[in-house]
Amino acid sequence: MCVDSALPHLDRPFDYAVPDTLIEKVAVGSRVRVRFAGRLVSGVVTALSDSSDFEGSLAPIHSSAGTASFTPQAIAFAGAVARRYGGSLWDVLRLMAPPRVAAVESREWGVVSPDDALLAAAADALEPAAAALGLPTAELARGARLVWDAIPAQDRSHGLPIEALLAPATRLAADGQSAIVVLPDARAVAAAVGALRRQGLSRWSTRSGGQFTVLQADDGAQTRYASYLAAMHGEARLVIGTRAAILQPVPALGLVVLWDDGAPIYDEPHAPYPHARTLAAMRADETGAGTLIAGYAPSVDAMALVAHGWAVRAVADRGVARELTPLIDPMDGERRTIEGASGWHWMPGSVWRRARAALDRGPVGIVVPRAGYVRATACARCDAWAECPACGGALRKDGATAPLRCGDCGAEHPDWHCPECHARATKQLRQGVERIAEQVHAMAGDTPVAVSAGAVGTLPDGSVTEGFVVATPAALPAVDGGYACIVIVGADTPAGGALGAELQALRWWLGIAALARPRGDGGEVIAVGDLPPAVRSALVGWGAGEAAVDAYAERADLGLPPNRRAIRLWGEPPVITLATSVPVEGERIERHRDVTVLPAPDGVTLLATRRVAGAVVDALRARQQALSRSGEGELRIRVDAPLEVR
């Protein structure tokens, strides 16, 4: 029995007696309620036995769910994930299954099979889309592990090549195996559902069954739990979902597909903080399933899998890539200077003329990488940054008539004056999407202008047919046929910062460029800003994969993640000292030749080679449990943590 407890030393099995009244209900994987330390807590049955090593009298199980929520294989996999990340089994099981709904459990599960003929017909219809983009679906059916440098499909009705991604998954499902397709958000899930429905497949429901099931947080509790059980029992062998779907128990897993693995949403925010990409690789290792990690800008971690020989890289033919991608034209500071004063407007004059001319061919997108109205201001007389007198944060404006407000502490400063020259007037330095939209309205005349952003509402795909669309990067809706032109304002902004920021910027801009028409249809993307040379080159040549390969080689030379694994430790200095003194291979962690200790806020970061990383995590987890048992201090561990040094 695994019980719900936050204390690390209680992450171990406990024995309970199964009362006669529950013998028919309790099974491995059942969620139960038991008495533990005087309280009624939740638990999961991890094994059943006729005997126990416990010498006393066993407490009985108080109550049990009507059907098991986990398979024995799922529990074993959860244990492997917990060990990999230095966490508890309960935390992984909590992430794996949605909350139970008693009404759903009364149904007889596992008695309905999907329609293989419908799945096979859908696979036949979808496979040409994969072949057109150079995706080797036959290799995936044989268990291949691919990292795919994707290119946009000819149909720009969505921001991803959804038919190509679904083709191998549908084929595996038609052949009697399970396939899991993991997508970053509800918009991508909706695109997948629409593509499958166009092929005659239906979403599974308790009333009518179906060929595929959907797992996402937006659904109600009953729908989520029923879909989870349907996939677990094989009533729908094709699973479409967001991050949590990667943990979905299924029978005979044949393929895992993960789109856009560099998306931050795949980094689980709850302990033990597993990443969906790593879980996909672990599931492939466990079951021998094929794996497809795909994206316009595969992450450096994905390329590490290629470098280590775990996966093979798949790249589309350069001629096909050039045919299906738009013309990408970065406009840097040198070109803006040549243009004169108008070149340094947020919308340079030459770019605006090209955008206006493109309206004759179709909608034009204007992408602003900052939300809100004005994100930062400066003194209009001396150019000094307008800062909060209380905390030093940048002062911003939330509307045309709103007072200056600190973006950090929230304090309002309606009477602010410059501490350098005492002037009161300010100018806008970092304009957000709402302010840019106001100016586009004024500049566009009678041309329609739509705005899409989280604060004002996100437009659905296909809702715009003409005019301008001003949007933040993630909120730019797809339009039928693709945008005639897309202008990225301030394309240099996300390119600076922490490790991997340049690749993240590249991921943003290529994801946006995929919504523009192919260059043969007049599609163009103009990126206004000073892009780093590596980003500029990869963006123009649609070569994000090569940029990630180069980035991995650089990090390998420096011994940085993902060449090494980062293990973050938090705790009081005595606790950190005890943790780093644990022996691994007969040598203290802090002195181990394969471990580098870096100071970090409130603790340290360990950079461990992959050879010893598992042993280091095991040793740290054992020390954490010992400290928890003795009450000598609290040690917090996060494996594969963002690199943060002091």
XYZ file of C-alpha atoms in Angstrom:
646
model
C 0.000 0.000 0.000
C 1.248 3.484 -0.964
C -0.257 6.187 1.262
C -0.669 9.914 0.752
C 2.044 11.595 2.804
C 4.316 14.564 2.195
C 7.030 13.169 4.480
C 9.872 11.595 2.473
C 10.550 8.810 5.006
C 6.971 7.557 4.612
C 7.496 6.903 0.903
C 7.459 3.128 1.368
C 4.854 0.348 1.285
C 2.568 -0.299 4.263
C 0.564 -3.461 4.921
C -3.189 -3.420 5.523
C -5.761 -6.168 5.885
C -8.474 -6.560 3.238
C -11.801 -7.093 5.054
C -14.169 -9.745 3.760
C -16.629 -7.085 2.609
C -14.015 -5.624 0.203
C -12.372 -8.792 -1.121
C -14.293 -8.560 -4.411
C -13.466 -4.868 -4.874
C -9.833 -4.463 -3.831
C -7.274 -5.146 -6.578
C -3.797 -3.976 -7.460
C -4.232 -0.351 -8.532
C -7.351 0.305 -6.438
C -7.655 3.669 -4.739
C -8.609 3.148 -1.104
C -9.062 4.975 2.186
C -7.126 3.774 5.227
C -6.362 4.824 8.786
C -2.848 6.210 9.010
C -1.379 7.980 12.044
C -4.894 8.446 13.423
C -6.291 10.023 10.264
C -8.276 8.698 7.317
C -6.045 9.142 4.263
C -5.987 8.040 0.632
C -3.858 5.202 -0.625
C -3.234 2.982 -3.638
C -2.914 -0.804 -3.477
C 0.460 -1.676 -5.000
C 0.452 -5.432 -4.319
C -1.704 -8.203 -2.814
C -0.350 -11.041 -0.706
C -1.603 -13.862 1.514
C 0.858 -12.940 4.275
C 2.704 -10.005 5.836
C 6.057 -9.505 7.549
C 4.396 -7.170 10.028
C 4.242 -8.919 13.407
C 1.334 -6.965 14.854
C -2.328 -6.793 13.923
C -2.969 -5.192 10.544
C -5.425 -2.330 10.306
C -8.195 -2.975 7.771
C -8.821 -0.991 4.599
C -11.670 1.405 5.349
C -13.154 1.684 1.816
C -12.238 1.017 -1.790
C -13.060 2.382 -5.239
C -15.285 0.286 -7.440
C -12.588 -0.318 -10.063
C -8.811 -0.037 -10.184
C -7.330 3.285 -11.327
C -3.897 1.880 -12.177
C -2.516 -1.234 -13.793
C 0.392 -3.130 -12.194
C 2.577 -1.943 -15.085
C 1.548 1.664 -14.452
C 2.493 1.374 -10.780
C 5.887 -0.076 -11.708
C 6.457 2.754 -14.196
C 5.435 5.344 -11.591
C 8.040 3.849 -9.269
C 10.705 4.216 -11.965
C 9.714 7.857 -12.522
C 9.834 8.551 -8.799
C 13.333 7.098 -8.595
C 14.523 8.952 -11.701
C 13.432 12.284 -10.225
C 14.172 11.632 -6.565
C 10.497 11.909 -5.615
C 7.764 9.838 -4.025
C 5.603 7.166 -5.625
C 2.438 8.876 -4.376
C 3.306 12.137 -6.118
C 3.755 10.365 -9.464
C 0.507 8.397 -9.090
C -1.267 11.662 -8.286
C -0.003 13.137 -11.560
C -0.899 10.012 -13.513
C -4.613 9.658 -12.789
C -7.328 12.334 -12.565
C -9.552 12.468 -9.473
C -11.903 9.520 -9.348
C -15.649 9.823 -9.904
C -17.637 7.014 -8.305
C -20.434 7.139 -10.871
C -17.983 6.340 -13.676
C -16.640 3.230 -11.950
C -19.964 1.391 -12.028
C -19.608 0.831 -15.791
C -18.228 -2.494 -17.055
C -14.842 -1.650 -18.555
C -12.824 -3.368 -21.256
C -15.726 -4.982 -23.101
C -15.834 -2.634 -26.114
C -13.180 -2.659 -28.855
C -12.458 0.158 -31.332
C -13.463 -0.207 -34.976
C -10.200 -1.313 -36.637
C -11.592 -0.831 -40.143
C -12.381 2.837 -39.480
C -8.920 3.369 -37.978
C -7.239 1.688 -40.948
C -9.177 3.838 -43.415
C -8.198 6.977 -41.495
C -4.549 5.913 -41.489
C -4.666 5.368 -45.262
C -6.042 8.887 -45.701
C -3.539 10.534 -43.341
C -0.312 8.851 -44.453
C 0.096 10.894 -47.671
C 0.288 14.028 -45.506
C 3.210 12.501 -43.583
C 4.922 11.344 -46.767
C 4.649 14.836 -48.276
C 6.654 16.228 -45.362
C 9.254 13.441 -45.344
C 8.127 11.741 -42.119
C 8.987 7.988 -42.258
C 5.841 6.479 -40.732
C 6.834 2.904 -41.595
C 9.949 3.180 -39.413
C 7.875 4.404 -36.477
C 5.577 1.406 -36.832
C 8.669 -0.797 -36.380
C 9.665 0.918 -33.132
C 11.999 3.628 -34.433
C 12.896 6.591 -32.220
C 12.916 9.785 -34.242
C 13.581 13.451 -33.573
C 11.915 15.238 -36.486
C 12.806 18.720 -37.741
C 9.271 19.445 -38.883
C 8.154 21.749 -41.673
C 4.672 23.255 -42.122
C 2.030 21.408 -44.082
C 0.691 22.926 -47.294
C -2.630 23.465 -45.507
C -2.104 26.344 -43.074
C -5.436 25.924 -41.272
C -3.487 25.100 -38.086
C -0.073 26.019 -36.751
C 1.250 22.444 -36.845
C 1.394 19.530 -39.321
C -1.305 17.682 -37.423
C -2.238 15.148 -40.127
C 1.384 14.014 -40.411
C 1.659 13.570 -36.637
C -1.556 11.568 -36.468
C -0.771 9.272 -39.395
C 1.615 6.844 -37.626
C -0.443 6.918 -34.418
C -3.622 6.007 -36.280
C -1.848 3.189 -38.131
C -0.581 1.664 -34.869
C -4.061 1.913 -33.350
C -5.528 0.160 -36.407
C -2.996 -2.643 -35.932
C -4.178 -3.303 -32.374
C -1.596 -1.297 -30.422
C -2.042 1.842 -28.360
C -0.652 5.231 -29.393
C -0.346 8.411 -27.321
C -0.135 11.833 -28.996
C 0.898 14.596 -26.580
C 0.271 18.208 -27.599
C 1.120 21.462 -25.787
C -2.300 23.091 -25.434
C -6.038 22.914 -25.995
C -5.710 24.673 -29.361
C -3.455 21.894 -30.678
C -5.752 19.238 -29.207
C -8.712 20.831 -30.991
C -6.771 20.697 -34.257
C -6.087 16.987 -33.741
C -9.707 16.247 -32.879
C -10.866 18.116 -35.985
C -8.415 16.229 -38.216
C -9.557 12.844 -36.886
C -13.218 13.716 -37.226
C -12.669 14.718 -40.834
C -11.495 11.140 -41.389
C -14.682 9.707 -39.939
C -13.360 8.893 -36.458
C -15.304 9.828 -33.332
C -14.210 10.853 -29.865
C -14.892 8.207 -27.243
C -17.787 8.758 -24.841
C -19.497 6.552 -22.284
C -22.683 6.591 -24.330
C -21.450 5.749 -27.822
C -17.823 4.621 -27.559
C -15.404 5.884 -30.203
C -12.033 5.400 -31.842
C -9.966 7.938 -29.890
C -10.048 9.489 -26.457
C -9.067 12.990 -25.342
C -7.346 13.836 -22.060
C -7.185 17.511 -21.117
C -7.778 19.635 -18.039
C -10.543 21.674 -19.692
C -12.960 18.743 -19.532
C -15.147 18.081 -16.503
C -14.144 15.605 -13.806
C -16.482 12.868 -15.032
C -15.347 13.142 -18.663
C -11.681 13.177 -17.685
C -11.905 10.120 -15.456
C -14.049 8.154 -17.916
C -11.634 8.945 -20.762
C -8.718 7.878 -18.577
C -10.325 4.512 -17.783
C -11.331 3.976 -21.414
C -7.728 4.405 -22.532
C -6.424 2.244 -19.683
C -8.744 -0.620 -20.636
C -8.136 -0.314 -24.380
C -11.607 0.827 -25.367
C -9.930 3.663 -27.299
C -6.412 2.802 -28.442
C -5.606 6.278 -29.794
C -5.029 8.817 -27.008
C -4.836 12.579 -27.669
C -3.984 14.885 -24.787
C -1.902 17.536 -23.114
C 1.028 17.081 -20.709
C -0.576 14.577 -18.311
C -1.410 12.197 -21.182
C 2.217 11.063 -21.322
C 1.588 9.115 -18.090
C -1.644 7.507 -19.328
C -1.671 3.722 -18.732
C -2.551 1.871 -21.941
C -2.348 -1.756 -23.090
C 0.327 -2.648 -25.675
C 1.860 0.795 -26.138
C 3.237 1.008 -29.691
C 3.989 4.710 -30.228
C 4.451 7.964 -28.327
C 4.273 11.253 -30.247
C 5.346 14.527 -28.603
C 4.939 17.788 -30.502
C 7.025 20.907 -29.737
C 9.088 19.394 -26.925
C 10.710 22.756 -26.182
C 7.420 24.252 -24.977
C 7.732 25.294 -21.296
C 4.308 23.752 -20.583
C 5.838 20.263 -20.697
C 7.842 20.962 -17.540
C 5.557 19.671 -14.767
C 5.220 22.331 -12.011
C 4.381 19.806 -9.280
C 6.742 17.414 -7.492
C 8.696 15.508 -8.593
C 8.709 17.871 -11.635
C 9.050 15.333 -14.488
C 9.377 16.555 -18.061
C 7.112 15.017 -20.702
C 10.039 14.433 -23.077
C 11.909 12.384 -20.487
C 8.765 10.424 -19.636
C 8.264 9.665 -23.341
C 11.795 8.279 -23.525
C 11.270 6.231 -20.358
C 8.057 4.736 -21.710
C 9.819 3.800 -24.938
C 12.588 2.105 -22.956
C 10.019 0.265 -20.837
C 7.795 -1.005 -23.648
C 9.902 -0.884 -26.809
C 7.410 1.553 -28.337
C 8.322 3.842 -31.194
C 8.875 7.493 -30.341
C 8.393 10.656 -32.383
C 9.650 13.903 -30.856
C 8.785 16.589 -33.381
C 8.813 20.338 -33.705
C 9.786 23.242 -35.906
C 12.553 23.912 -33.383
C 13.515 20.673 -31.587
C 15.068 21.389 -28.212
C 18.713 20.904 -27.363
C 17.560 18.120 -25.023
C 15.968 16.321 -27.971
C 19.205 16.630 -29.907
C 21.028 15.229 -26.888
C 18.996 12.042 -27.380
C 20.332 11.910 -30.940
C 23.892 12.620 -29.817
C 23.717 9.793 -27.263
C 22.485 7.359 -29.905
C 19.060 6.909 -28.307
C 17.206 8.469 -31.261
C 17.758 9.215 -34.943
C 17.219 12.610 -36.485
C 14.732 12.926 -39.354
C 15.053 15.959 -41.650
C 12.873 16.887 -44.620
C 14.421 17.312 -48.047
C 15.772 20.859 -48.391
C 13.888 21.402 -51.619
C 10.600 20.405 -50.008
C 11.377 22.568 -46.977
C 12.076 25.584 -49.168
C 8.868 24.999 -51.120
C 6.643 24.800 -48.034
C 8.162 27.541 -45.850
C 7.671 31.311 -46.235
C 10.330 33.845 -47.114
C 11.815 35.061 -43.821
C 13.444 38.489 -43.901
C 15.131 39.804 -40.721
C 15.388 43.592 -40.564
C 18.287 44.456 -38.270
C 19.697 47.727 -36.960
C 21.929 48.287 -39.981
C 19.006 48.203 -42.407
C 16.935 50.403 -40.124
C 19.735 52.973 -39.957
C 19.998 53.072 -43.742
C 16.274 53.791 -43.903
C 16.674 56.833 -41.687
C 14.420 58.042 -38.901
C 11.412 56.023 -40.061
C 13.499 52.862 -39.843
C 13.648 53.161 -36.057
C 9.907 53.378 -35.590
C 8.472 50.202 -34.069
C 7.037 49.649 -37.573
C 9.667 50.849 -40.073
C 8.218 52.640 -43.084
C 9.400 50.063 -45.628
C 7.925 47.228 -43.580
C 4.578 48.995 -43.271
C 4.425 49.496 -47.039
C 5.071 45.774 -47.610
C 2.426 44.849 -45.039
C -0.154 47.155 -46.675
C 0.611 45.753 -50.107
C 0.184 42.177 -48.808
C -3.426 42.918 -47.800
C -4.400 42.388 -51.435
C -3.309 38.744 -51.090
C -4.804 37.964 -47.680
C -4.705 38.763 -43.930
C -1.579 40.277 -42.379
C -0.374 39.386 -38.880
C 1.513 41.767 -36.576
C 3.101 39.922 -33.658
C 4.110 41.774 -30.482
C 6.123 39.767 -27.917
C 4.840 41.851 -24.986
C 1.404 41.737 -23.430
C -0.373 44.713 -21.890
C -0.192 48.375 -22.855
C 3.224 49.930 -22.100
C 5.726 47.725 -20.274
C 8.363 50.388 -19.589
C 8.752 54.160 -19.810
C 11.537 56.736 -19.709
C 11.968 60.436 -19.087
C 11.005 62.311 -22.249
C 13.749 64.932 -21.637
C 16.880 62.990 -20.575
C 16.003 59.383 -21.528
C 16.567 58.064 -17.997
C 14.508 54.950 -17.218
C 11.368 55.676 -15.198
C 11.846 53.587 -12.061
C 9.766 53.036 -8.951
C 11.107 55.169 -6.067
C 10.178 52.390 -3.632
C 11.668 49.249 -5.205
C 13.464 50.330 -8.392
C 11.160 48.399 -10.713
C 10.280 49.656 -14.179
C 7.215 51.912 -14.357
C 4.537 50.893 -16.863
C 1.116 52.030 -18.061
C -1.928 49.781 -18.289
C -3.943 52.120 -20.496
C -3.880 55.406 -22.352
C -5.140 57.375 -19.328
C -3.828 55.074 -16.589
C -1.204 56.397 -14.138
C 2.336 55.079 -14.070
C 2.508 51.847 -12.067
C 5.415 49.719 -10.898
C 5.550 46.393 -12.683
C 7.224 44.762 -9.655
C 5.485 46.016 -6.524
C 2.307 47.391 -8.135
C 2.537 50.838 -6.517
C 1.007 53.710 -8.516
C 2.987 56.920 -9.135
C 0.683 59.521 -10.739
C 3.017 62.351 -9.687
C 6.308 60.779 -10.769
C 9.113 63.071 -11.868
C 12.575 62.252 -13.161
C 15.190 62.176 -10.362
C 17.863 63.266 -12.862
C 16.322 66.319 -14.590
C 13.033 66.645 -12.622
C 10.918 66.541 -15.797
C 7.442 65.005 -15.501
C 6.828 63.929 -19.110
C 7.538 60.322 -20.086
C 7.880 58.397 -23.320
C 6.980 54.812 -24.099
C 9.883 52.393 -24.538
C 8.407 48.901 -24.461
C 4.969 49.016 -25.959
C 2.662 46.053 -25.405
C 0.206 44.476 -27.799
C -2.694 46.701 -26.706
C -0.764 49.929 -27.377
C 0.514 48.635 -30.720
C -3.051 47.688 -31.669
C -4.206 51.257 -30.963
C -1.568 52.595 -33.337
C -2.347 50.035 -36.035
C -6.017 51.095 -35.859
C -4.957 54.686 -36.456
C -2.563 53.761 -39.279
C -4.845 51.275 -41.054
C -7.701 53.608 -41.870
C -10.740 51.601 -42.978
C -8.896 48.273 -42.964
C -10.256 45.901 -40.273
C -7.956 45.334 -37.291
C -8.454 42.382 -34.924
C -6.622 41.919 -31.608
C -5.783 38.546 -30.061
C -4.135 38.338 -26.635
C -4.785 36.757 -23.283
C -6.013 39.943 -21.597
C -8.442 40.925 -24.365
C -9.427 37.482 -25.630
C -7.785 34.962 -27.948
C -9.257 34.576 -31.419
C -9.944 30.992 -32.607
C -8.283 29.566 -35.692
C -10.102 30.414 -38.894
C -11.981 33.376 -37.419
C -10.133 36.064 -39.429
C -10.529 36.396 -43.188
C -9.177 39.889 -43.948
C -7.292 42.868 -42.596
C -4.707 43.044 -39.832
C -4.392 40.779 -36.796
C -2.351 42.188 -33.886
C -1.442 39.425 -31.446
C 1.010 38.091 -28.903
C 3.050 35.101 -30.173
C 0.978 32.306 -28.654
C -2.337 33.981 -29.509
C -1.906 34.525 -33.255
C -4.789 32.590 -34.837
C -4.313 30.525 -37.965
C -6.140 31.737 -41.071
C -7.323 29.656 -43.996
C -4.547 29.439 -46.550
C -2.044 31.194 -44.262
C -1.107 34.841 -43.737
C 0.116 36.763 -46.746
C 2.580 38.563 -44.483
C 3.552 38.439 -40.829
C 5.528 41.220 -39.133
C 7.289 40.375 -35.871
C 7.797 43.546 -33.842
C 10.772 43.545 -31.462
C 12.024 40.134 -32.569
C 15.204 40.584 -30.562
C 13.493 40.833 -27.170
C 13.328 37.156 -26.127
C 16.773 36.363 -27.511
C 18.715 37.404 -24.419
C 18.696 35.887 -20.983
C 19.300 32.491 -19.442
C 20.764 29.311 -20.897
C 18.778 28.305 -23.969
C 17.030 31.670 -24.446
C 18.191 32.007 -28.068
C 16.750 28.607 -28.979
C 13.522 29.503 -27.218
C 13.325 32.686 -29.310
C 13.889 30.615 -32.434
C 11.059 28.308 -31.373
C 8.739 31.324 -31.022
C 9.518 32.833 -34.387
C 9.394 29.595 -36.394
C 6.077 28.698 -34.787
C 4.746 32.049 -35.990
C 6.323 31.699 -39.439
C 4.512 28.371 -39.882
C 1.254 30.337 -40.050
C 2.369 32.263 -43.156
C 1.816 31.034 -46.686
C 4.586 29.207 -48.557
C 6.952 31.529 -50.386
C 5.601 30.324 -53.730
C 2.201 31.742 -52.724
C 3.750 35.061 -51.728
C 4.087 34.306 -48.020
C 6.675 36.371 -46.139
C 7.724 36.976 -42.536
C 9.556 40.175 -41.568
C 11.369 40.045 -38.233
C 12.129 43.573 -36.988
C 14.948 43.479 -34.444
C 18.582 42.609 -33.870
C 18.612 38.830 -33.787
C 21.733 37.003 -32.601
C 23.674 35.631 -35.584
C 22.857 31.974 -34.814
C 19.151 32.732 -34.511
C 19.147 34.855 -37.659
C 20.845 32.160 -39.731
C 18.608 29.360 -38.430
C 15.479 31.451 -38.918
C 16.225 32.396 -42.519
C 17.219 28.841 -43.490
C 14.582 27.076 -41.354
C 17.449 25.299 -39.620
C 16.546 25.204 -35.943
C 17.669 21.579 -35.715
C 21.226 22.469 -36.697
C 21.218 25.311 -34.173
C 20.192 22.850 -31.445
C 22.919 20.409 -32.520
C 25.523 23.174 -32.311
C 24.190 24.295 -28.931
C 24.479 20.774 -27.553
C 28.084 20.499 -28.773
C 28.935 23.772 -27.012
C 27.305 22.649 -23.775
C 29.051 19.282 -23.944
C 32.413 21.077 -24.131
C 31.465 23.136 -21.067
C 29.895 20.279 -19.107
C 26.485 21.974 -19.010
C 22.987 20.429 -19.211
C 21.796 18.388 -20.984
C 25.276 16.890 -21.348
C 25.209 16.689 -17.564
C 22.174 16.511 -15.333
C 21.460 19.426 -13.011
C 20.349 18.439 -9.492
C 19.194 21.384 -7.390
C 19.349 21.169 -3.598
C 17.693 23.561 -1.131
C 18.186 23.622 2.617
C 19.990 25.149 5.559
C 23.822 25.103 5.289
C 24.209 22.135 7.699
C 21.649 20.157 5.685
C 23.417 20.923 2.398
C 26.714 19.876 3.962
C 25.224 16.558 5.072
C 23.706 15.994 1.635
C 26.862 16.685 -0.363
C 28.939 14.511 1.974
C 26.976 11.364 1.068
C 29.295 8.786 -0.533
C 28.771 7.637 -4.111
C 31.125 4.973 -5.450
C 33.144 5.339 -2.255
C 33.662 9.089 -2.719
C 31.775 12.029 -1.211
C 29.473 13.738 -3.710
C 31.176 17.112 -3.278
C 34.552 15.552 -4.154
C 33.409 13.095 -6.801
C 35.272 13.422 -10.083
C 32.008 13.221 -12.054
C 30.148 15.873 -10.035
C 30.584 19.652 -10.077
C 29.118 21.643 -7.177
C 27.933 25.154 -7.987
C 26.640 27.643 -5.399
C 22.994 28.604 -5.879
C 20.452 30.689 -3.935
C 19.531 28.867 -0.692
C 21.582 25.822 -1.632
C 23.688 24.325 -4.405
C 23.370 22.891 -7.894
C 25.112 19.633 -8.725
C 26.149 18.945 -12.310
C 26.512 15.170 -12.528
C 27.558 13.119 -15.525
C 24.916 10.755 -16.809
C 27.058 7.810 -15.705
C 26.651 8.627 -12.003
C 23.512 10.795 -11.995
C 21.207 7.930 -11.014
C 23.451 6.881 -8.133
C 23.719 10.486 -6.937
C 19.930 10.902 -6.946
C 19.471 7.616 -5.051
C 22.011 8.685 -2.428
C 20.433 12.120 -2.010
C 16.961 10.631 -1.711
C 18.189 8.264 1.004
C 19.740 11.214 2.887
C 16.515 13.201 2.489
C 14.504 10.341 3.984
C 16.955 9.974 6.857
C 16.727 13.686 7.654
C 12.939 13.510 7.508
C 12.898 10.500 9.838
C 15.197 12.111 12.407
C 13.746 15.612 12.146
C 17.229 17.121 11.761
C 16.267 19.334 8.811
C 14.524 19.582 5.474
C 16.278 18.836 2.207
C 14.521 19.641 -1.055
C 15.624 18.034 -4.318
C 14.788 18.828 -7.924
C 16.344 16.758 -10.694
C 16.848 18.365 -14.134
C 16.248 21.758 -12.555
C 16.778 25.003 -14.499
C 20.393 26.055 -14.129
C 20.479 28.815 -11.515
C 23.794 29.755 -9.928
C 24.704 32.453 -7.444
